[in-house]
Short mmCIF file of C-alpha atoms in Angstrom, two decimals:
data_model
loop_
_atom_site.label_atom_id
_atom_site.label_comp_id
_atom_site.label_asym_id
_atom_site.label_seq_id
_atom_site.Cartn_x
_atom_site.Cartn_y
_atom_site.Cartn_z
CA UNK E 1 -49.84 -128.04 -4.44
CA UNK E 2 -48.53 -129.22 -1.07
CA UNK E 3 -45.92 -126.44 -1.06
CA UNK E 4 -48.64 -123.86 -1.70
CA UNK E 5 -50.70 -125.26 1.16
CA UNK E 6 -47.67 -124.96 3.43
CA UNK E 7 -47.23 -121.31 2.37
CA UNK E 8 -50.86 -120.62 3.28
CA UNK E 9 -50.36 -122.28 6.67
CA UNK E 10 -47.38 -120.00 7.34
CA UNK E 11 -49.41 -116.99 6.17
CA UNK E 12 -52.21 -117.96 8.55
CA UNK E 13 -49.79 -118.04 11.49
CA UNK E 14 -48.37 -114.66 10.49
CA UNK E 15 -51.89 -113.20 10.49
CA UNK E 16 -52.34 -114.24 14.10
CA UNK E 17 -49.11 -112.43 15.02
CA UNK E 18 -50.19 -109.04 13.62
CA UNK E 19 -50.04 -106.16 16.09
CA UNK E 20 -53.46 -104.57 15.65
CA UNK E 21 -52.67 -101.82 18.15
CA UNK E 22 -50.90 -100.01 15.29
CA UNK E 23 -54.13 -99.69 13.29
CA UNK E 24 -54.70 -98.27 10.72
CA UNK E 25 -51.00 -98.67 9.89
CA UNK E 26 -51.02 -102.47 10.17
CA UNK E 27 -48.23 -104.22 8.28
CA UNK E 28 -49.90 -107.16 6.56
CA UNK E 29 -47.89 -110.20 5.47
CA UNK E 30 -47.76 -110.89 1.75
CA UNK E 31 -50.32 -113.44 0.54
CA UNK E 32 -49.08 -116.56 -1.20
CA UNK E 33 -49.84 -116.60 -4.90
#
């Protein structure tokens, strides 16, 4: 459970790094499962 939480934290950081100027062709990070 802690490992999954860590994956979601990393995912959250990756979301903040998305370059939205490329919309609508934004490359989204893969969500943790």
